[in-house]
Coordinates of C-alpha atoms in Angstrom, one line a residue:
X1 CA -42.0 -140.9 47.0
X2 CA -39.7 -141.6 49.9
X3 CA -41.4 -141.2 53.3
X4 CA -38.6 -139.0 54.4
X5 CA -39.5 -136.5 51.7
X6 CA -42.7 -135.8 53.7
X7 CA -40.7 -134.9 56.8
X8 CA -39.6 -131.4 57.8
X9 CA -36.1 -130.5 57.0
X10 CA -33.3 -130.2 59.6
X11 CA -33.0 -126.6 58.9
X12 CA -36.7 -125.9 59.7
X13 CA -36.3 -127.7 63.0
X14 CA -33.4 -125.4 63.9
X15 CA -35.3 -122.2 63.3
X16 CA -35.4 -121.3 67.0
X17 CA -31.8 -122.0 67.7
X18 CA -30.4 -118.6 66.6
X19 CA -32.9 -116.9 68.8
X20 CA -32.0 -119.1 71.8
X21 CA -28.3 -118.5 71.2
X22 CA -29.0 -114.7 71.0
X23 CA -31.1 -114.6 74.2
X24 CA -28.6 -116.8 76.1
X25 CA -25.6 -114.8 75.0
X26 CA -27.3 -111.5 76.0
X27 CA -28.3 -113.0 79.3
X28 CA -24.7 -114.0 80.0
X29 CA -23.4 -110.6 78.9
X30 CA -25.9 -108.8 81.2
X31 CA -24.9 -110.9 84.2
X32 CA -21.2 -110.1 83.5
X33 CA -22.0 -106.4 82.9
X34 CA -24.0 -106.2 86.1
X35 CA -20.7 -106.2 87.9
X36 CA -19.3 -103.4 85.9
X37 CA -20.0 -99.8 87.0
X38 CA -19.6 -97.3 84.2
X39 CA -19.1 -93.6 84.4
X40 CA -19.3 -93.4 80.6
X41 CA -22.8 -94.9 80.7
X42 CA -23.8 -92.4 83.3
X43 CA -22.6 -89.5 81.3
X44 CA -24.3 -90.8 78.1
X45 CA -27.7 -91.6 79.7
X46 CA -27.8 -88.3 81.7
X47 CA -27.4 -86.2 78.7
X48 CA -30.8 -84.6 78.0
X49 CA -30.9 -85.7 74.3
X50 CA -30.0 -89.3 75.2
X51 CA -32.6 -90.0 77.9
X52 CA -35.6 -90.6 75.5
X53 CA -33.4 -92.4 73.0
X54 CA -32.1 -94.8 75.7
X55 CA -35.6 -95.6 76.9
X56 CA -36.8 -96.3 73.3
X57 CA -33.9 -98.5 72.5
X58 CA -34.3 -100.5 75.7
X59 CA -38.0 -101.0 74.9
X60 CA -37.3 -102.1 71.3
X61 CA -34.6 -104.6 72.4
X62 CA -36.8 -105.9 75.3
X63 CA -39.7 -106.6 72.9
X64 CA -37.4 -108.2 70.3
X65 CA -35.9 -110.6 72.9
X66 CA -39.3 -111.2 74.5
X67 CA -40.6 -112.1 71.0
X68 CA -37.7 -114.5 70.5
X69 CA -38.5 -116.4 73.7
X70 CA -42.3 -116.5 73.0
X71 CA -41.6 -117.6 69.4
X72 CA -39.4 -120.4 70.8
X73 CA -42.2 -121.7 73.1
X74 CA -44.8 -121.4 70.3
X75 CA -42.6 -123.2 67.8
X76 CA -41.9 -126.0 70.3
X77 CA -45.7 -126.4 70.8
X78 CA -46.3 -126.3 67.0
X79 CA -43.6 -128.9 66.4
X80 CA -45.0 -131.2 69.1
X81 CA -48.5 -130.9 67.7
X82 CA -47.4 -131.7 64.1
X83 CA -45.6 -134.7 65.4
X84 CA -48.5 -135.9 67.4
X85 CA -50.9 -135.5 64.5
X86 CA -48.8 -137.9 62.5
X87 CA -48.5 -140.7 65.1
X88 CA -51.6 -140.3 67.2
X89 CA -55.0 -138.6 67.1
X90 CA -56.2 -135.3 68.6
X91 CA -59.6 -134.1 69.5
X92 CA -60.9 -130.9 67.8
X93 CA -60.7 -129.2 71.2
X94 CA -57.1 -130.2 71.6
X95 CA -56.3 -129.1 68.1
X96 CA -57.8 -125.7 68.7
X97 CA -55.9 -125.3 71.9
X98 CA -52.6 -126.2 70.5
X99 CA -53.2 -124.2 67.3
X100 CA -54.0 -121.1 69.5
X101 CA -50.8 -121.6 71.5
X102 CA -48.7 -122.0 68.4
X103 CA -50.2 -119.0 66.7
X104 CA -50.6 -116.8 69.8
X105 CA -54.3 -116.4 69.1
X106 CA -57.2 -116.1 71.5
X107 CA -59.9 -118.6 70.5
X108 CA -63.0 -117.8 72.6
X109 CA -65.0 -121.0 71.7
X110 CA -62.9 -123.3 73.9
X111 CA -64.2 -125.0 77.1
X112 CA -63.4 -123.0 80.2
X113 CA -60.5 -125.2 81.3
X114 CA -58.7 -125.0 78.0
X115 CA -59.5 -121.3 77.7
X116 CA -57.9 -120.8 81.1
X117 CA -54.8 -122.6 79.9
X118 CA -54.7 -120.4 76.8
X119 CA -55.2 -117.2 78.7
X120 CA -52.4 -118.1 81.1
X121 CA -50.1 -118.7 78.1
X122 CA -51.1 -115.5 76.4
X123 CA -50.5 -113.5 79.6
X124 CA -47.1 -115.2 79.8
X125 CA -46.3 -113.2 76.7
X126 CA -46.1 -110.0 78.8
X127 CA -43.5 -111.4 81.2
X128 CA -40.4 -111.8 78.9
X129 CA -40.3 -108.2 77.5
X130 CA -41.0 -106.8 81.0
X131 CA -38.1 -108.8 82.5
X132 CA -35.8 -107.9 79.6
X133 CA -36.6 -104.2 80.0
X134 CA -35.7 -104.3 83.7
X135 CA -32.6 -106.4 83.0
X136 CA -31.3 -103.9 80.4
X137 CA -32.3 -100.6 82.1
X138 CA -29.4 -98.5 83.4
X139 CA -29.4 -98.4 87.2
X140 CA -27.9 -95.4 89.1
X141 CA -25.0 -96.7 91.1
X142 CA -21.5 -95.6 92.0
X143 CA -17.9 -96.5 91.3
X144 CA -14.9 -96.2 93.5
X145 CA -11.7 -94.8 91.9
X146 CA -8.6 -93.3 93.3
X147 CA -7.0 -89.9 93.0
X148 CA -5.2 -87.2 94.9
X149 CA -5.8 -83.8 96.4
X150 CA -3.4 -81.1 97.7
X151 CA -3.2 -80.6 101.4
X152 CA -1.4 -77.8 103.3
X153 CA 2.1 -78.6 104.3
X154 CA 4.4 -76.5 106.5
X155 CA 8.1 -76.5 105.3
X156 CA 10.6 -74.4 107.1
X157 CA 9.9 -70.7 106.9
X158 CA 13.0 -69.0 108.4
X159 CA 12.3 -65.7 106.8
X160 CA 8.8 -65.6 108.4
X161 CA 7.2 -64.8 105.0
X162 CA 4.3 -67.1 105.4
X163 CA 2.9 -69.4 108.1
X164 CA 5.8 -68.8 110.5
X165 CA 5.2 -65.1 110.7
X166 CA 1.7 -65.1 112.1
X167 CA 2.2 -65.0 115.8
X168 CA 1.6 -61.5 117.2
X169 CA 1.7 -60.1 113.7
X170 CA -0.3 -56.9 113.1
X171 CA -0.1 -57.5 109.3
X172 CA -3.1 -59.7 108.3
X173 CA -1.6 -60.3 104.8
X174 CA -5.1 -60.7 103.4
X175 CA -5.6 -62.5 100.1
X176 CA -8.9 -62.3 98.3
X177 CA -9.9 -64.4 95.3
X178 CA -13.0 -66.1 93.9
X179 CA -12.7 -68.8 96.6
X180 CA -12.9 -66.4 99.6
X181 CA -10.8 -64.2 101.9
X182 CA -7.6 -65.8 103.5
X183 CA -5.1 -64.7 106.1
X184 CA -2.5 -66.2 108.4
X185 CA -4.3 -64.3 111.1
X186 CA -7.8 -65.6 110.5
X187 CA -9.2 -64.7 113.9
X188 CA -9.8 -61.0 113.3
X189 CA -10.6 -61.5 109.7
X190 CA -13.2 -64.2 110.1
X191 CA -14.5 -63.4 113.6
X192 CA -18.1 -62.8 112.5
X193 CA -18.4 -66.4 111.2
X194 CA -16.4 -67.8 114.0
X195 CA -18.6 -66.1 116.7
X196 CA -21.8 -67.3 115.0
X197 CA -20.6 -70.9 115.0
X198 CA -19.3 -70.7 118.6
X199 CA -22.5 -69.2 119.9
X200 CA -24.5 -72.4 119.1
X201 CA -22.4 -75.6 119.1
X202 CA -25.3 -77.8 120.2
X203 CA -28.0 -79.1 117.9
X204 CA -31.2 -80.4 119.4
X205 CA -32.4 -82.2 116.3
X206 CA -29.3 -84.0 115.0
X207 CA -25.8 -83.4 114.0
X208 CA -24.6 -79.8 114.1
X209 CA -24.1 -78.2 110.7
X210 CA -21.5 -75.4 110.4
X211 CA -20.8 -73.6 107.1
X212 CA -17.1 -73.6 105.9
X213 CA -15.7 -70.1 106.2
X214 CA -15.0 -69.7 102.4
X215 CA -17.0 -69.6 99.2
X216 CA -17.0 -73.3 98.6
X217 CA -20.6 -73.6 99.9
X218 CA -19.6 -76.7 101.9
X219 CA -20.5 -77.3 105.5
X220 CA -19.1 -79.4 108.3
X221 CA -21.3 -82.0 109.8
X222 CA -20.0 -82.0 113.4
X223 CA -16.6 -80.7 114.4
X224 CA -14.0 -79.8 111.8
X225 CA -11.1 -80.4 114.2
X226 CA -9.2 -77.8 112.2
X227 CA -8.8 -80.0 109.0
X228 CA -10.6 -80.3 105.7
X229 CA -9.5 -76.9 104.3
X230 CA -8.7 -78.5 101.0
X231 CA -12.3 -79.5 100.4
X232 CA -13.8 -77.0 97.9
X233 CA -10.5 -75.1 97.5
X234 CA -8.3 -77.7 95.8
X235 CA -9.3 -79.8 92.8
X236 CA -9.4 -83.5 92.8
X237 CA -6.9 -85.2 90.5
X238 CA -8.4 -88.5 89.4
X239 CA -6.5 -91.6 88.5
X240 CA -8.7 -92.4 85.6
X241 CA -11.0 -90.7 83.1
X242 CA -14.4 -90.0 84.7
X243 CA -16.1 -89.2 81.3
X244 CA -17.8 -86.2 82.8
X245 CA -19.5 -88.1 85.6
X246 CA -19.6 -86.2 88.9
X247 CA -17.9 -87.3 92.1
X248 CA -20.5 -88.2 94.7
X249 CA -18.0 -88.2 97.6
X250 CA -14.3 -88.5 98.3
X251 CA -12.3 -89.2 101.4
X252 CA -8.7 -88.7 102.4
X253 CA -6.6 -88.6 105.5
X254 CA -5.1 -85.4 106.9
X255 CA -2.8 -84.6 109.8
X256 CA -3.7 -81.8 112.2
X257 CA -4.5 -81.2 115.8
X258 CA -7.3 -82.7 117.9
X259 CA -8.1 -79.7 120.1
X260 CA -9.5 -80.5 123.6
X261 CA -10.5 -77.8 126.1
X262 CA -11.0 -78.6 129.8
X263 CA -12.3 -75.8 132.0
X264 CA -12.7 -75.3 135.7
X265 CA -13.3 -72.4 138.1
X266 CA -10.2 -71.1 140.0
X267 CA -11.4 -68.8 142.8
X268 CA -7.7 -67.9 143.5
X269 CA -7.1 -66.9 139.9
X270 CA -4.4 -64.2 139.6
X271 CA -5.9 -62.8 136.3
X272 CA -8.3 -60.0 137.0
X273 CA -9.7 -56.5 136.2
X274 CA -8.7 -53.4 138.1
X275 CA -9.4 -49.7 137.6
X276 CA -6.6 -48.0 135.7
X277 CA -8.0 -44.6 135.3
X278 CA -11.5 -43.3 136.2
X279 CA -13.2 -40.8 134.0
X280 CA -12.8 -37.2 135.1
X281 CA -15.5 -36.2 137.5
X282 CA -18.4 -34.5 135.7
X283 CA -17.1 -35.6 132.3
X284 CA -20.2 -36.9 130.4
X285 CA -19.7 -39.7 127.9
X286 CA -16.1 -40.4 128.9
X287 CA -15.5 -44.0 129.9
X288 CA -13.4 -45.5 132.6
X289 CA -10.2 -47.3 131.7
X290 CA -9.5 -50.7 133.2
X291 CA -6.5 -52.9 133.3
X292 CA -6.9 -56.6 132.5
X293 CA -3.7 -58.1 134.0
X294 CA -2.3 -61.0 135.9
X295 CA -0.5 -64.3 135.6
X296 CA -1.7 -67.8 134.9
X297 CA -0.5 -71.0 136.5
X298 CA 1.7 -71.7 133.4
X299 CA 3.1 -68.2 133.1
X300 CA 6.9 -68.1 132.8
X301 CA 8.7 -67.6 136.1
X302 CA 12.1 -66.1 136.8
X303 CA 12.9 -65.1 140.3
X304 CA 15.2 -62.3 139.0
X305 CA 12.5 -60.8 136.8
X306 CA 11.5 -57.4 137.9
X307 CA 8.4 -55.9 136.2
X308 CA 9.2 -52.4 137.4
X309 CA 5.6 -51.7 138.2
X310 CA 2.8 -53.6 139.9
X311 CA -1.0 -54.1 139.8
X312 CA -3.5 -55.8 142.1
X313 CA -2.8 -59.5 142.2
X314 CA 0.6 -59.4 140.6
X315 CA 3.0 -62.2 141.8
X316 CA 6.6 -61.2 141.8
X317 CA 8.9 -63.2 139.4
X318 CA 6.1 -64.1 136.9
X319 CA 5.9 -62.7 133.5
X320 CA 2.4 -61.1 133.4
X321 CA -0.1 -60.7 130.6
X322 CA -2.0 -57.4 130.4
X323 CA -4.0 -55.0 128.2
X324 CA -6.3 -52.1 128.8
X325 CA -10.0 -51.9 128.1
X326 CA -12.8 -49.3 128.7
X327 CA -16.3 -49.1 129.9
X328 CA -18.9 -47.2 131.8
X329 CA -18.3 -49.3 134.8
X330 CA -16.9 -52.8 134.6
X331 CA -20.2 -54.7 134.1
X332 CA -19.7 -55.1 130.3
X333 CA -16.1 -56.2 130.5
X334 CA -15.0 -59.8 129.7
X335 CA -11.2 -60.0 129.7
X336 CA -9.6 -63.2 128.3
X337 CA -6.0 -64.1 127.9
X338 CA -4.0 -67.2 126.9
X339 CA -0.5 -68.4 127.7
X340 CA 1.4 -71.0 125.7
X341 CA 4.2 -72.7 127.5
X342 CA 6.2 -75.7 126.3
X343 CA 4.5 -77.8 128.8
X344 CA 1.0 -76.3 129.1
X345 CA -1.5 -74.1 127.2
X346 CA -3.9 -72.2 129.3
X347 CA -6.7 -69.6 129.1
X348 CA -8.1 -67.5 131.9
X349 CA -11.2 -65.2 132.0
X350 CA -12.0 -62.3 134.3
X351 CA -15.2 -60.3 134.2
X352 CA -16.7 -57.3 135.8
X353 CA -19.7 -57.3 138.2
X354 CA -22.8 -57.9 136.3
X355 CA -24.0 -59.6 133.2
X356 CA -21.0 -61.9 132.7
X357 CA -20.0 -62.7 136.2
X358 CA -21.0 -66.4 135.6
X359 CA -17.8 -66.5 133.5
X360 CA -15.5 -65.0 136.1
X361 CA -12.4 -66.8 137.2
X362 CA -12.8 -69.7 134.7
X363 CA -9.5 -71.2 133.6
X364 CA -9.0 -73.8 130.9
X365 CA -6.3 -76.2 129.8
X366 CA -6.1 -76.4 126.0
X367 CA -4.5 -79.5 124.5
X368 CA -3.4 -79.6 120.8
X369 CA -2.8 -83.3 120.2
X370 CA -1.1 -84.1 116.9
X371 CA -3.6 -86.5 115.2
X372 CA -4.6 -88.0 111.9
X373 CA -8.1 -87.6 110.7
X374 CA -10.3 -89.1 108.1
X375 CA -12.0 -86.4 106.0
X376 CA -15.1 -87.4 104.1
X377 CA -16.6 -84.9 101.6
X378 CA -20.1 -85.7 100.4
X379 CA -20.6 -83.5 97.3
X380 CA -24.3 -84.4 97.0
X381 CA -25.2 -83.0 100.4
X382 CA -22.2 -80.5 100.5
X383 CA -21.2 -81.9 104.0
X384 CA -17.7 -82.6 105.3
X385 CA -17.4 -85.2 108.1
X386 CA -14.2 -85.4 110.1
X387 CA -13.3 -88.4 112.2
X388 CA -10.2 -88.6 114.4
X389 CA -8.2 -91.8 113.8
X390 CA -5.4 -91.5 116.4
X391 CA -2.2 -89.7 117.3
X392 CA 0.4 -88.8 114.6
X393 CA 3.5 -86.7 114.1
X394 CA 3.2 -82.9 114.5
X395 CA 2.7 -80.9 111.2
X396 CA 4.5 -77.9 112.7
X397 CA 8.3 -78.0 112.3
X398 CA 8.7 -75.5 115.1
X399 CA 7.4 -78.2 117.5
X400 CA 10.9 -79.5 117.5
X401 CA 11.8 -76.4 119.5
X402 CA 8.6 -75.9 121.5
X403 CA 7.3 -79.4 121.9
X404 CA 4.5 -81.3 120.2
X405 CA 1.3 -79.3 120.2
X406 CA 3.1 -76.1 121.3
X407 CA 4.5 -74.8 118.0
X408 CA 3.7 -71.7 116.0
X409 CA 0.4 -73.0 114.7
X410 CA -1.1 -73.7 118.1
X411 CA 0.3 -70.4 119.4
X412 CA -1.4 -68.6 116.5
X413 CA -4.7 -70.2 117.4
X414 CA -4.4 -69.1 121.1
X415 CA -3.3 -65.6 120.1
X416 CA -6.5 -65.4 118.0
X417 CA -8.6 -66.2 121.0
X418 CA -6.9 -63.4 123.0
X419 CA -7.5 -61.0 120.2
X420 CA -11.2 -61.6 120.3
X421 CA -11.3 -60.4 123.9
X422 CA -9.1 -57.4 123.2
X423 CA -11.1 -56.1 120.3
X424 CA -14.7 -57.1 121.1
X425 CA -15.5 -55.3 124.4
X426 CA -17.2 -52.0 123.9
X427 CA -18.8 -49.5 126.3
X428 CA -22.0 -51.3 126.7
X429 CA -21.5 -55.0 126.0
X430 CA -19.0 -57.8 125.3
X431 CA -19.6 -59.6 122.0
X432 CA -17.3 -62.4 123.1
X433 CA -19.2 -62.7 126.4
X434 CA -22.5 -62.9 124.6
X435 CA -21.1 -65.7 122.4
X436 CA -20.3 -67.7 125.5
X437 CA -23.6 -67.0 127.2
X438 CA -25.6 -67.9 124.1
X439 CA -23.9 -71.3 123.8
X440 CA -24.4 -71.9 127.6
X441 CA -28.1 -71.1 127.2
X442 CA -28.4 -73.6 124.4
X443 CA -26.7 -76.3 126.3
X444 CA -28.9 -75.6 129.4
X445 CA -32.0 -75.9 127.3
X446 CA -30.8 -79.2 125.8
X447 CA -30.0 -80.5 129.3
X448 CA -33.3 -79.1 130.7
X449 CA -31.4 -77.2 133.5
X450 CA -30.4 -73.6 134.4
X451 CA -27.7 -71.7 132.5
X452 CA -26.1 -70.8 135.8
X453 CA -25.4 -74.5 136.6
X454 CA -21.6 -74.7 137.0
X455 CA -21.3 -77.9 134.8
X456 CA -23.4 -76.3 132.1
X457 CA -21.3 -73.1 132.2
X458 CA -18.0 -75.1 131.9
X459 CA -19.4 -77.3 129.1
X460 CA -20.6 -74.3 127.2
X461 CA -17.2 -72.6 127.5
X462 CA -15.4 -75.7 126.4
X463 CA -17.6 -76.2 123.4
X464 CA -17.4 -72.6 122.3
X465 CA -13.6 -72.5 122.6
X466 CA -13.2 -75.7 120.7
X467 CA -15.3 -74.3 117.9
X468 CA -13.3 -71.1 117.8
X469 CA -10.0 -73.0 117.7
X470 CA -11.2 -75.4 115.1
X471 CA -12.2 -72.5 112.8
X472 CA -9.0 -70.6 113.4
X473 CA -7.0 -73.8 112.4
X474 CA -9.1 -74.3 109.3
X475 CA -8.6 -70.6 108.4
X476 CA -4.8 -71.0 108.9
X477 CA -4.7 -74.1 106.7
X478 CA -6.8 -72.4 104.0
X479 CA -4.3 -69.5 104.0
X480 CA -1.4 -71.9 103.5
X481 CA -3.2 -73.4 100.5
X482 CA -4.2 -70.0 99.0
X483 CA -1.2 -67.9 99.9
X484 CA 2.0 -70.0 100.1
X485 CA 0.5 -72.8 97.9
X486 CA 0.0 -70.3 95.1
X487 CA 3.4 -68.6 95.5
X488 CA 6.3 -69.9 93.5
X489 CA 8.7 -68.7 96.1
X490 CA 7.2 -71.1 98.7
X491 CA 7.8 -74.6 97.3
X492 CA 6.5 -77.7 99.1
X493 CA 3.7 -75.6 100.8
X494 CA 1.2 -78.3 99.7
X495 CA 1.5 -82.0 99.5
X496 CA -0.6 -84.5 97.6
X497 CA -2.7 -87.0 99.5
X498 CA -4.3 -90.1 98.2
X499 CA -8.1 -89.9 97.9
X500 CA -10.8 -92.5 97.5
X501 CA -13.4 -91.1 95.2
X502 CA -16.9 -92.4 94.8
X503 CA -18.1 -91.4 91.3
X504 CA -21.6 -91.4 89.9
X505 CA -21.9 -94.4 87.6
X506 CA -24.5 -96.7 86.1
X507 CA -24.7 -100.4 85.7
X508 CA -27.0 -102.4 83.5
X509 CA -29.9 -104.2 85.0
X510 CA -31.5 -104.6 88.4
X511 CA -30.7 -107.8 90.2
X512 CA -34.3 -109.2 90.5
X513 CA -34.9 -108.7 86.8
X514 CA -31.5 -110.2 85.9
X515 CA -32.4 -113.3 88.0
X516 CA -35.9 -113.4 86.3
X517 CA -34.4 -113.2 82.8
X518 CA -31.8 -115.8 83.6
X519 CA -34.3 -118.3 85.1
X520 CA -36.8 -117.8 82.2
X521 CA -34.1 -118.2 79.6
X522 CA -32.8 -121.3 81.4
X523 CA -36.3 -122.8 81.5
X524 CA -36.9 -122.2 77.8
X525 CA -33.6 -123.7 76.8
X526 CA -34.4 -126.7 79.1
X527 CA -37.8 -127.2 77.5
X528 CA -36.2 -127.0 74.0
X529 CA -33.5 -129.5 74.9
X530 CA -35.9 -131.8 76.7
X531 CA -38.4 -131.8 73.7
X532 CA -35.5 -132.3 71.3
X533 CA -34.3 -135.3 73.3
X534 CA -37.8 -136.7 73.8
X535 CA -38.7 -136.5 70.2
X536 CA -35.3 -137.5 68.9
X537 CA -35.1 -134.0 67.4
X538 CA -38.6 -134.2 66.2
X539 CA -37.9 -137.2 64.0
X540 CA -40.7 -137.9 61.6
X541 CA -42.3 -134.5 62.0
X542 CA -44.3 -133.9 58.8
X543 CA -44.0 -130.9 56.5
X544 CA -47.7 -130.4 57.0
X545 CA -48.3 -127.4 59.3
X546 CA -51.7 -127.3 61.0
X547 CA -51.2 -123.5 61.5
X548 CA -51.4 -122.9 57.8
X549 CA -55.1 -122.5 56.9
X550 CA -54.6 -123.3 53.2
X551 CA -52.8 -126.6 54.1
X552 CA -55.6 -127.5 56.5
X553 CA -58.3 -126.9 53.9
X554 CA -56.6 -129.0 51.3
X555 CA -55.7 -131.8 53.6
X556 CA -59.3 -131.9 55.1
X557 CA -60.8 -131.9 51.6
X558 CA -58.6 -134.8 50.6
X559 CA -59.6 -136.7 53.8
X560 CA -63.1 -137.3 52.6
X561 CA -66.4 -136.6 54.3
X562 CA -65.9 -138.8 57.4
X563 CA -64.8 -135.9 59.6
X564 CA -67.6 -133.6 58.5
X565 CA -70.2 -136.4 58.8
X566 CA -69.1 -137.2 62.3
X567 CA -69.5 -133.6 63.5
X568 CA -72.8 -133.1 61.6
X569 CA -74.1 -136.4 62.9
X570 CA -73.9 -134.9 66.4
X571 CA -75.9 -131.9 65.2
X572 CA -78.6 -134.1 63.6
X573 CA -79.0 -136.1 66.9
X574 CA -79.6 -132.8 68.6
X575 CA -81.9 -131.5 65.9
X576 CA -79.6 -128.5 65.6
X577 CA -78.2 -127.7 62.2
X578 CA -74.6 -126.3 62.0
X579 CA -74.7 -122.9 60.4
X580 CA -71.0 -122.2 60.5
X581 CA -71.0 -120.7 64.0
X582 CA -67.8 -122.0 65.5
X583 CA -69.1 -121.2 69.0
X584 CA -72.1 -123.7 68.4
X585 CA -70.2 -126.5 66.8
X586 CA -70.9 -129.9 68.3
X587 CA -68.6 -132.9 68.2
X588 CA -65.6 -131.1 69.8
X589 CA -64.3 -134.4 71.0
X590 CA -64.2 -135.9 67.6
X591 CA -60.7 -137.1 67.1
X592 CA -58.6 -136.5 64.0
X593 CA -55.2 -137.6 62.7
X594 CA -52.9 -136.9 59.9
X595 CA -52.5 -139.6 57.3
X596 CA -50.9 -139.9 53.9
X597 CA -52.7 -141.2 50.8
X598 CA -50.6 -141.5 47.7
X599 CA -48.0 -139.4 49.6
X600 CA -50.5 -136.6 50.0
X601 CA -51.2 -135.5 53.6
X602 CA -54.9 -135.8 54.5
X603 CA -56.9 -135.1 57.7
X604 CA -59.1 -138.0 58.8
X605 CA -61.8 -138.3 61.4
X606 CA -62.0 -141.3 63.7
X607 CA -65.7 -142.2 63.9
X608 CA -65.3 -144.4 67.0
X609 CA -64.3 -141.4 69.0
X610 CA -67.5 -139.3 68.4
X611 CA -69.4 -138.5 71.6
X612 CA -73.1 -138.2 70.7
X613 CA -74.0 -136.6 74.0
X614 CA -71.2 -134.1 73.9
X615 CA -72.0 -130.4 74.8
X616 CA -71.2 -127.6 72.5
X617 CA -67.6 -126.4 72.5
X618 CA -68.8 -123.2 74.0
X619 CA -72.1 -121.4 74.2
X620 CA -72.3 -117.8 73.1

């Protein structure tokens, strides 16, 4: 028989190659896939019926791939042992160790050192499947895509049917739908929500959260600056299919007004309160009538103007502001007015003697600076964050006539502030005054000072007014979306804006596990290639497999009694018969080798290697 007929075939030596190719291919695919964020995967995994299925599938694949890698290492160990048996000798201890490694068995009757090596290798079996499971598990992530959202726009409205008919209008033109209540005169319609927000503009434990005045259930984190109305009212149009995955957040840029209020006290203020008509003497329950009237530093002036009547503090030639109010005395009166002039927007307050006199004679400059804002909508927290980016063109086409920041939209906001004063003073209290005092008290507490401190009073007034103006502007924008934007007779009332949308997505594998799988697979491939090179592709490896018990029995029986005699000789020297207990077998260092007699593989013992003083393999 040709000696090469006793050698293992090339095909048997390549048995681990398909597994290595599979594990290496999947490793590469996982690395490439880890850079891909999939909304489809998110939708699939998060369906209730697919959660358990996904976990089971991952565990099965992880154990299969782990088995492939452990099988590769065990096969390499088996090949090397078979080759070594042919060309050199092994001790019985070494044979047991390598056979245990090759067959993935725990053999307890090994010396402690070899047992430690075996246990380390067995424990290594747990690593590959664990790493594969982590490398293949879907990880919650996000994906950025692009889309658009409709924003309010203000085309010419010469017939005053929509946004251009709101100043001094008594018709609120209310629209109600499933998204809320909307009007181009939002101040009287939404004054309850507006007052609540303006009464507490300072947060002592973080960013101020203010609910949006519609049914979107969104809230502003910080100031709204009058923008962000589209959030929750308009649908996102996405540039690609999202496969049912939710949007985590989206952002866009919007033009609007950065409102800034600067207040001071003007002791020479020409806006005041005077008795118009006292209640009849003896008339119980009949209030006095007062006149809130006067002029502001920016009131229109014409030396030829003749009012035809006068009141305390009136300055001839100026166009005055006035309205009447009532009360049992003037202590509950807070009278506020605004004047918009092409060069200056102003507000003035006058109060009676009593609860609200800390607000008396305050005058404020109000600036509407056309600006561009970044609007970020976090759908997971339902918060809207608005950040001013800089100046921009005016969104109001009437600004061409009045000047930037002085068009119909700013005028509507100022008129809304005045309407609060005209409609919210009753016989006993001023709701508007209470709003200001509440916010002043909050700021005083935050500053650890008194609410009568002038700087605190002015700061509280400024913050409350800015909050009111922001809410009025958001309400106005919302009305443009819901009234003109839904009306076919008002084209171009909305405009699309590019949005950056962060979608919920998943990617495959966590980075540490991907690195672990890649390193482990590289090491196994490196070991395979090194052994393949070192042994010249296991040249001369016999067909005889020491892991097959039948082959071992036949080969040992054909090898004669030398091996058994060597081991039993050690037992006779110790006066200790061997009863078949593998744990008490002596002669563990007896060396064996594989030989061929008449082309038949036999296992032979080498007598010269027997250590008579040797201890048992392991005591039980």
